[in-house]
Coordinates of C-alpha atoms and ligand atoms in Angstrom, one line a residue:
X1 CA -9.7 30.6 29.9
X2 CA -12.1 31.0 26.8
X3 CA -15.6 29.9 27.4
X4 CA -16.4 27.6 25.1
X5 CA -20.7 26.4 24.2
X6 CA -22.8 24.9 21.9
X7 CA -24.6 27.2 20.1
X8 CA -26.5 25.5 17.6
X9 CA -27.7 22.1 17.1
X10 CA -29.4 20.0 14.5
X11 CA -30.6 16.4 13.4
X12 CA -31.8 14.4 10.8
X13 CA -33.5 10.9 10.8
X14 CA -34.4 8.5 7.9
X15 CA -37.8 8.4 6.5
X16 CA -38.1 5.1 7.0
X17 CA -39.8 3.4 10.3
X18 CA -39.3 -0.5 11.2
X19 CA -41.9 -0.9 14.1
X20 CA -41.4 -3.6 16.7
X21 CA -44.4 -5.4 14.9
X22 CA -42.5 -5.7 11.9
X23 CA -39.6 -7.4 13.2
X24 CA -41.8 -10.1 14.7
X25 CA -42.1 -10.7 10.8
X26 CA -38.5 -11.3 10.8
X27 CA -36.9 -12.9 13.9
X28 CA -38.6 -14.7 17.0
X29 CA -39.4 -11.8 19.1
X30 CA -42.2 -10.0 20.4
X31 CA -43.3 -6.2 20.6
X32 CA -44.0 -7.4 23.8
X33 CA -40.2 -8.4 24.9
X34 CA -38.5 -5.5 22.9
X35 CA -40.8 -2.7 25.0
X36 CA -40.3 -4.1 28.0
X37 CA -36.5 -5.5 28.3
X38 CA -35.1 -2.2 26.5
X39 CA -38.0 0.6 26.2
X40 CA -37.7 0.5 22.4
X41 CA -41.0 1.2 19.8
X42 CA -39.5 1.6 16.8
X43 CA -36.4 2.7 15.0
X44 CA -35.7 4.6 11.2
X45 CA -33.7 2.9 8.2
X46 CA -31.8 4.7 5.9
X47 CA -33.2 4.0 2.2
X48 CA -31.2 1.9 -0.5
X49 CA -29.5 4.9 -1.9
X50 CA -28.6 6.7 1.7
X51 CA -24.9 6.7 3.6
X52 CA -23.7 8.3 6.5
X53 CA -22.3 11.4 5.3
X54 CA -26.5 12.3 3.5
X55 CA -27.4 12.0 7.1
X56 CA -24.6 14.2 8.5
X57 CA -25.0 16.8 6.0
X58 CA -28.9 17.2 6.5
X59 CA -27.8 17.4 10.1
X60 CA -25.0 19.9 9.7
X61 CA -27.0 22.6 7.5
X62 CA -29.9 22.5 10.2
X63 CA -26.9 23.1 13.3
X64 CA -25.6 25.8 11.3
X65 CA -28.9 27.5 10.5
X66 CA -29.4 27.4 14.4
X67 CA -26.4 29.1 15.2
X68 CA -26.6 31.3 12.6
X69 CA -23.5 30.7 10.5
X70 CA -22.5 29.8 7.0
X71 CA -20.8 26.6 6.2
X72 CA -17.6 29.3 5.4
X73 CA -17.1 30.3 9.3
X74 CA -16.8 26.8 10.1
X75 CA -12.4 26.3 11.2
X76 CA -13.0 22.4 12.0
X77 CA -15.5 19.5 11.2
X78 CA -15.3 16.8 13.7
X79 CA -17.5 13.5 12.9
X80 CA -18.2 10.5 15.3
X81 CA -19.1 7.7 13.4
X82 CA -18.5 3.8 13.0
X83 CA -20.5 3.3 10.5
X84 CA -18.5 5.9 7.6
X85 CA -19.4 6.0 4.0
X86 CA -16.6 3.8 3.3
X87 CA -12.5 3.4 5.1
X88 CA -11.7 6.6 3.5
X89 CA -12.1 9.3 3.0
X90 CA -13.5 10.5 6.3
X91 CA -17.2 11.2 6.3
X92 CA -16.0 14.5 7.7
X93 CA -14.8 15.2 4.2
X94 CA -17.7 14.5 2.1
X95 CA -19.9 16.8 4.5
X96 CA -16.9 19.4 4.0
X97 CA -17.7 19.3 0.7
X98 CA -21.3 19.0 0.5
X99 CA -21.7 22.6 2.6
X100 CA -19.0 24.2 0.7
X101 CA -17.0 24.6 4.5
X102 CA -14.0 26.0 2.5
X103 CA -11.6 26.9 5.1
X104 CA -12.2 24.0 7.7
X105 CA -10.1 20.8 8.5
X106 CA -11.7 18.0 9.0
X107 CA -10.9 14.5 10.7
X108 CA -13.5 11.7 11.4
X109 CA -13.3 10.1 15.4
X110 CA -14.2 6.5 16.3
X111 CA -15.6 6.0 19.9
X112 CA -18.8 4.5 19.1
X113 CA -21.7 5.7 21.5
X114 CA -19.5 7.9 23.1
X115 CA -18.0 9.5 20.6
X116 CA -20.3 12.7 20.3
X117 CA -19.2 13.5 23.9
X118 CA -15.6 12.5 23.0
X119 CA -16.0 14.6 19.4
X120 CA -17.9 17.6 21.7
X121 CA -15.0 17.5 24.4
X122 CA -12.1 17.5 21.4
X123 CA -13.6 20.3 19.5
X124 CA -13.5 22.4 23.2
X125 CA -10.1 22.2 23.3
X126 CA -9.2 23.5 20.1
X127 CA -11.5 26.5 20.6
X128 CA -10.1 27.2 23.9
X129 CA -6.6 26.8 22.7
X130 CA -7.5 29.6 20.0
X131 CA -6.7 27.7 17.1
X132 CA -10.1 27.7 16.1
X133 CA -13.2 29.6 16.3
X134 CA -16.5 27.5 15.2
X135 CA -16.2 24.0 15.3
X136 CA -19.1 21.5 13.8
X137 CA -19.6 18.1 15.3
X138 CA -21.8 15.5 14.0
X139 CA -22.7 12.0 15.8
X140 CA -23.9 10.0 12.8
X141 CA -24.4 6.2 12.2
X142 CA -25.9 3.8 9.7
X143 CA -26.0 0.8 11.7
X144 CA -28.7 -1.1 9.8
X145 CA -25.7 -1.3 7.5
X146 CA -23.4 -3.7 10.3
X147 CA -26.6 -5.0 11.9
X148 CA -27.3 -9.1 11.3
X149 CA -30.8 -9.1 10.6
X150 CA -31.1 -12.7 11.6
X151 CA -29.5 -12.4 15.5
X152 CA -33.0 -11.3 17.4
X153 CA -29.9 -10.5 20.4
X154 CA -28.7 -7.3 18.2
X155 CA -31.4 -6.5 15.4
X156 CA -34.1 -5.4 17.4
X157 CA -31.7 -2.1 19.4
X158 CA -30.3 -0.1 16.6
X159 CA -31.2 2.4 14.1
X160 CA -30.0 4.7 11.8
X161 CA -29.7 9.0 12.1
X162 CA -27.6 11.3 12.3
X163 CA -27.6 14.8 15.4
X164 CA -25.3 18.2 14.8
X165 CA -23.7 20.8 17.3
X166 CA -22.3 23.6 16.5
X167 CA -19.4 25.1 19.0
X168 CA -18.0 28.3 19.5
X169 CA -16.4 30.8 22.0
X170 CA -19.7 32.8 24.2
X171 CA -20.1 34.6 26.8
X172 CA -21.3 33.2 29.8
X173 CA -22.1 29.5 30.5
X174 CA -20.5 26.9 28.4
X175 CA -19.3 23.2 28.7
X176 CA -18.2 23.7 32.3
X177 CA -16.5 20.1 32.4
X178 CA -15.6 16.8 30.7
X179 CA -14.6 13.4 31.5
X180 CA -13.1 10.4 29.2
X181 CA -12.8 6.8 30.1
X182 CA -11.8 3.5 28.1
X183 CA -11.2 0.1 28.6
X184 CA -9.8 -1.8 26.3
X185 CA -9.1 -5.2 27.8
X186 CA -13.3 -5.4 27.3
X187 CA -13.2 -4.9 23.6
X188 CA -14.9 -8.0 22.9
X189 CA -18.4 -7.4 24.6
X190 CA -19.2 -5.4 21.7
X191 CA -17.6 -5.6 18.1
X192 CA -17.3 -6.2 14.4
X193 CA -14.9 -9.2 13.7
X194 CA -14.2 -8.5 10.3
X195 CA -13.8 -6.0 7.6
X196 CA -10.7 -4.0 9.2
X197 CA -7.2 -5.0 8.7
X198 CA -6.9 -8.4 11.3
X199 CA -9.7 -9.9 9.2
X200 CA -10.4 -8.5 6.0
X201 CA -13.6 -9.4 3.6
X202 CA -13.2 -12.7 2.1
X203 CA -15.8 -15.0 1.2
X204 CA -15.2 -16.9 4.8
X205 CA -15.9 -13.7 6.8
X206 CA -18.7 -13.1 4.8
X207 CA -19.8 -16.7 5.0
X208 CA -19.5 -16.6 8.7
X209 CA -21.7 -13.0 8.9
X210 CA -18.5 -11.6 10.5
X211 CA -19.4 -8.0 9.2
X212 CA -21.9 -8.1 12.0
X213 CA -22.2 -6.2 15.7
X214 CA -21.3 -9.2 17.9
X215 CA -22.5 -8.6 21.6
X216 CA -22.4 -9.6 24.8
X217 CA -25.6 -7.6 25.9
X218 CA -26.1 -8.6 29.6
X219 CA -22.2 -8.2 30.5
X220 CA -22.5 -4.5 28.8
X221 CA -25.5 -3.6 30.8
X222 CA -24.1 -3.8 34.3
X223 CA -20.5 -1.4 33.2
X224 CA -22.9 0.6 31.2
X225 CA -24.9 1.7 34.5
X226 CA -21.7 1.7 36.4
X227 CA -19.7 3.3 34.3
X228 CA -22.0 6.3 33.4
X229 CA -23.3 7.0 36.5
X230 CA -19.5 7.3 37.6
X231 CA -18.9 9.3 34.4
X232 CA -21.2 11.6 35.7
X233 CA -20.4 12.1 39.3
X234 CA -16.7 12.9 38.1
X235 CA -17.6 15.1 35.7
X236 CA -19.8 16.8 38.1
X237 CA -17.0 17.3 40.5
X238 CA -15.1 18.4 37.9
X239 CA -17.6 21.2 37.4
X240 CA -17.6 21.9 41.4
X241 CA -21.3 20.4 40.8
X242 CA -24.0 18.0 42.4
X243 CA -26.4 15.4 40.7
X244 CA -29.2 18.2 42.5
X245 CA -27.6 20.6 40.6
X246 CA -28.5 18.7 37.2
X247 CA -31.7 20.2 35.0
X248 CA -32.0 17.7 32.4
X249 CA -29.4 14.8 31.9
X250 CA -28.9 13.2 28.1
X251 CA -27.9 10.0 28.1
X252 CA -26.8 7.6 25.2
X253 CA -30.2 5.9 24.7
X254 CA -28.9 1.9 24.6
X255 CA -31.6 0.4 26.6
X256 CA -34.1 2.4 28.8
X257 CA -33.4 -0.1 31.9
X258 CA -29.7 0.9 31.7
X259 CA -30.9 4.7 32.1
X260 CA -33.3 4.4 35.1
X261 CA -30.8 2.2 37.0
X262 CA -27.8 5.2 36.1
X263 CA -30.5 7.6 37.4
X264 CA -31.7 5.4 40.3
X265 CA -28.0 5.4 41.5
X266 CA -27.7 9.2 41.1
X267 CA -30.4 9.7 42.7
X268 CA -32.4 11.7 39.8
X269 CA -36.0 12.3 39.0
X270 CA -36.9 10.6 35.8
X271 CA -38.5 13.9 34.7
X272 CA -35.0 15.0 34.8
X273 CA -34.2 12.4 32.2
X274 CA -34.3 13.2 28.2
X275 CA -35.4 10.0 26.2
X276 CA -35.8 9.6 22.5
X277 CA -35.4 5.5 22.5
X278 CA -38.6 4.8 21.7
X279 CA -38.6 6.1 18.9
X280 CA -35.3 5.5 17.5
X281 CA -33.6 2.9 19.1
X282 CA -30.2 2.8 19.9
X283 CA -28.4 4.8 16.8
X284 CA -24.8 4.7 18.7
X285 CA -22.8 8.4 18.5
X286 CA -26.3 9.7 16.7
X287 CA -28.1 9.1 20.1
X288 CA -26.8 11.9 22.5
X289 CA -26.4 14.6 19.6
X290 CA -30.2 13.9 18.5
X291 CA -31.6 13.7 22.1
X292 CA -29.6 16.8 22.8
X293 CA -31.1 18.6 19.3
X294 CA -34.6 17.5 20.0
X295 CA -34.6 18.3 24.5
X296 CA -33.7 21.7 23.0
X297 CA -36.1 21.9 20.1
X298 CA -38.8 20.5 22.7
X299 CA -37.6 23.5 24.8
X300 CA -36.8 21.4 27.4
X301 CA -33.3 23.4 27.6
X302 CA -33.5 26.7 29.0
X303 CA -30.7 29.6 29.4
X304 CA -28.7 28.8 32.4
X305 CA -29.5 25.2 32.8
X306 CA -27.0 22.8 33.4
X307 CA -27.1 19.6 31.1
X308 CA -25.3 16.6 31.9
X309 CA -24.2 14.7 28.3
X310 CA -23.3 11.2 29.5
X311 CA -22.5 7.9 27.4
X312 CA -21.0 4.7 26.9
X313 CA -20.2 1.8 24.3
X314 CA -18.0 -0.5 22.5
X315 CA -13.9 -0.3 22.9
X316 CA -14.6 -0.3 25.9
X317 CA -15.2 3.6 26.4
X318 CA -17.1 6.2 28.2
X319 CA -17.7 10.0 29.1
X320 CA -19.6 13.0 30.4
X321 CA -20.2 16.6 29.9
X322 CA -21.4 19.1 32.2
X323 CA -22.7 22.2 30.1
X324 CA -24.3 25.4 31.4
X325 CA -26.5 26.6 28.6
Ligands
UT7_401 O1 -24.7 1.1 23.1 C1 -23.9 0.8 24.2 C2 -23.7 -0.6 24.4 N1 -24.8 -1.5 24.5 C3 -25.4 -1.7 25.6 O2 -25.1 -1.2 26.6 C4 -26.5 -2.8 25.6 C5 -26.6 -3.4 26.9 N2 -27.4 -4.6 27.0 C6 -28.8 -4.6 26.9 O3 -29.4 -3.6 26.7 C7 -29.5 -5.9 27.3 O4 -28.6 -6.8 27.8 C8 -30.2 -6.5 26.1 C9 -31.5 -5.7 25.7 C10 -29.3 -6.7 24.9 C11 -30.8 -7.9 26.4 O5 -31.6 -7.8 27.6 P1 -31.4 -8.8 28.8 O6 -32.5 -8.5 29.8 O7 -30.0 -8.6 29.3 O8 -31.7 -10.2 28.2 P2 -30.7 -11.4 28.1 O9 -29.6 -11.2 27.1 O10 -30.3 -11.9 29.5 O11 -31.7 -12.5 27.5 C12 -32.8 -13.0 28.1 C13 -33.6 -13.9 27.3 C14 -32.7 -15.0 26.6 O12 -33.4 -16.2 26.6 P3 -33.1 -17.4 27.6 O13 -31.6 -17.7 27.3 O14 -33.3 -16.8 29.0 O15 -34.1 -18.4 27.2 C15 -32.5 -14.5 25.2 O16 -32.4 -15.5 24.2 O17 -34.2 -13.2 26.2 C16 -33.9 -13.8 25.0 N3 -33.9 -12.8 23.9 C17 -34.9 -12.4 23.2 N4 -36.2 -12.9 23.3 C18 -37.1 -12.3 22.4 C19 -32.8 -12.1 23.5 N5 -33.2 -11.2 22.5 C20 -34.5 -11.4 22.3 C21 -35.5 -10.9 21.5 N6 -36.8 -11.3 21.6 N7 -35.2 -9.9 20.6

């Protein structure tokens, strides 16, 4: 079997910064409450003129400089996102485009915050399968855009960015493992009622602020440590691993309680824990691939570590990665 590793990652963020401060401008909450119930400081907007795919692309060319390849090896563009430019076409297109990636197909996934792990596991197979050689995937939201600035429950988590990976066949190491859950029968702890096909735009769904994330945060919370801590210990047995094993785990950054009870139940160090939610809030299938560009950027990965990608959200779904580096 091919070994199959990232070997180059990337990320871009928004210039913009809403502090905690300046949402007590806006709802009825407190720095205070935000820091302490989910370990956010601060999160980046896109600005008036930015989308998705201006994120992605910045992302993209910065993976591709890292692993040292032109947009025209790319086979494959995979992009996690639920926050697209617009239905269609896929934001994977319009970054196919933008970098001139002439000879690569592209599709766009939808797994919400665990869709760079689901978008990392899919572009394994089809490199291990032969079909393809160097395969970019990019988690990227805008989810300022779906965000009701007027529910303090929701507007205070998200943010907006965009994180790159870059796969390809090498030599030793590699994504050692993978594991995939859903549930579907929770879809309706976290959601958009309207825009799709059941409830198009019309002036009642607008009316209604329907085009909003609608969440049930406390419900979330307990599956979210459950269901990635499990994620993990599969996927580490999967990999003939232990949670000892582990060097630095990424996790989807939703709430900074959720990670330290996940680690508490594995039984791992918080130094063994990468965290980039204070300063960018929860930014959904961005949150893994920029954690995962900056631990390595921070040189917090080192050659023959093993990583554990882990993350959950809305459908309901879930998943892990075990990855020797
Ligand atoms: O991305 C993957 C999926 N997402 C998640 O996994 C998110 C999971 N959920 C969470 O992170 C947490 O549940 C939240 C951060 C959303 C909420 O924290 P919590 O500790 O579960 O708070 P709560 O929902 O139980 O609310 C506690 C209180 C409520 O007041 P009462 O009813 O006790 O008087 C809320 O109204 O806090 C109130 N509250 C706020 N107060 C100030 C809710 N939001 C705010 C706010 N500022 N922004």
């Amino acid at each position: 079997m091919k070994k199959v590793g990232i070997i180059g990652v990337g990320e871009y963020l928004p210039k913009k910064v809403l502090t905690n401060k300046d949402l007590e401008k806006m709802v009825d909450t407190s720095d205070e409450w935000i820091t302490t119930r989910t370990g956010i400081k601060q999160r980046r907007l896109v600005a008036k003129n930015e989308a998705a795919s201006d994120l992605a692309i910045k992302a993209s060319y910065q993976a591709l400089e890292d692993a040292r390849l032109k947009p025209e090896d790319l086979d494959l563009i995979i992009v996690a996102s639920i926050t697209g430019d617009m239905p269609f076409p896929s934001v994977s297109c319009l970054v196919q485009n933008a970098i001139g990636a002439k000879k690569a197909a592209c599709f766009d996934i939808s797994a919400a915050c665990a869709g760079f792990v689901y978008a990392v596991t899919i572009a394994k197979q089809f490199i291990e399968s032969g079909l393809y050689k160097n395969v970019l995937v990019v988690g990227v939201e805008v989810l300022s855009s779906v965000t009701d600035w007027k529910d303090r429950n929701t507007c205070v988590l998200f943010g907006d960015g965009a994180g790159a990976a870059v796969l390809s066949q090498v030599k030793s190491g590699g994504i050692l493992s993978s594991y995939l859950g859903s549930d579907g029968s929770k879809k309706d702890l976290l959601y958009i009622p309207a825009g799709g096909s059941r409830l198009p735009v019309s002036k009642e769904t607008i009316d209604n602020r329907m085009h909003y994330i609608k969440m049930q945060g406390n419900e979330l919370f307990k599956l979210a440590v459950t269901l990635m801590a499990e994620a993990a210990q599969i996927a580490l047995k999967k990999a003939g691993l232990d949670c000892k094993d582990i060097d630095l785990v990424i996790p989807h950054q939703a709430n900074i309680r959720i990670i330290m009870a996940m680690a508490k139940k594995l039984k791992l160090p918080e130094d063994k824990i990468y965290l980039n939610i204070a300063k960018y809030g929860n930014m959904s299938s961005a949150s893994t691939a920029t954690a995962l560009c900056e631990a390595k950027k921070e040189g917090r990965i080192k050659k023959g570590d093993i990583i554990l990608l882990d993350a959950f959200g809305a459908g309901l779904v879930w998943g892990a990665c075990v990855i020797k580096w």
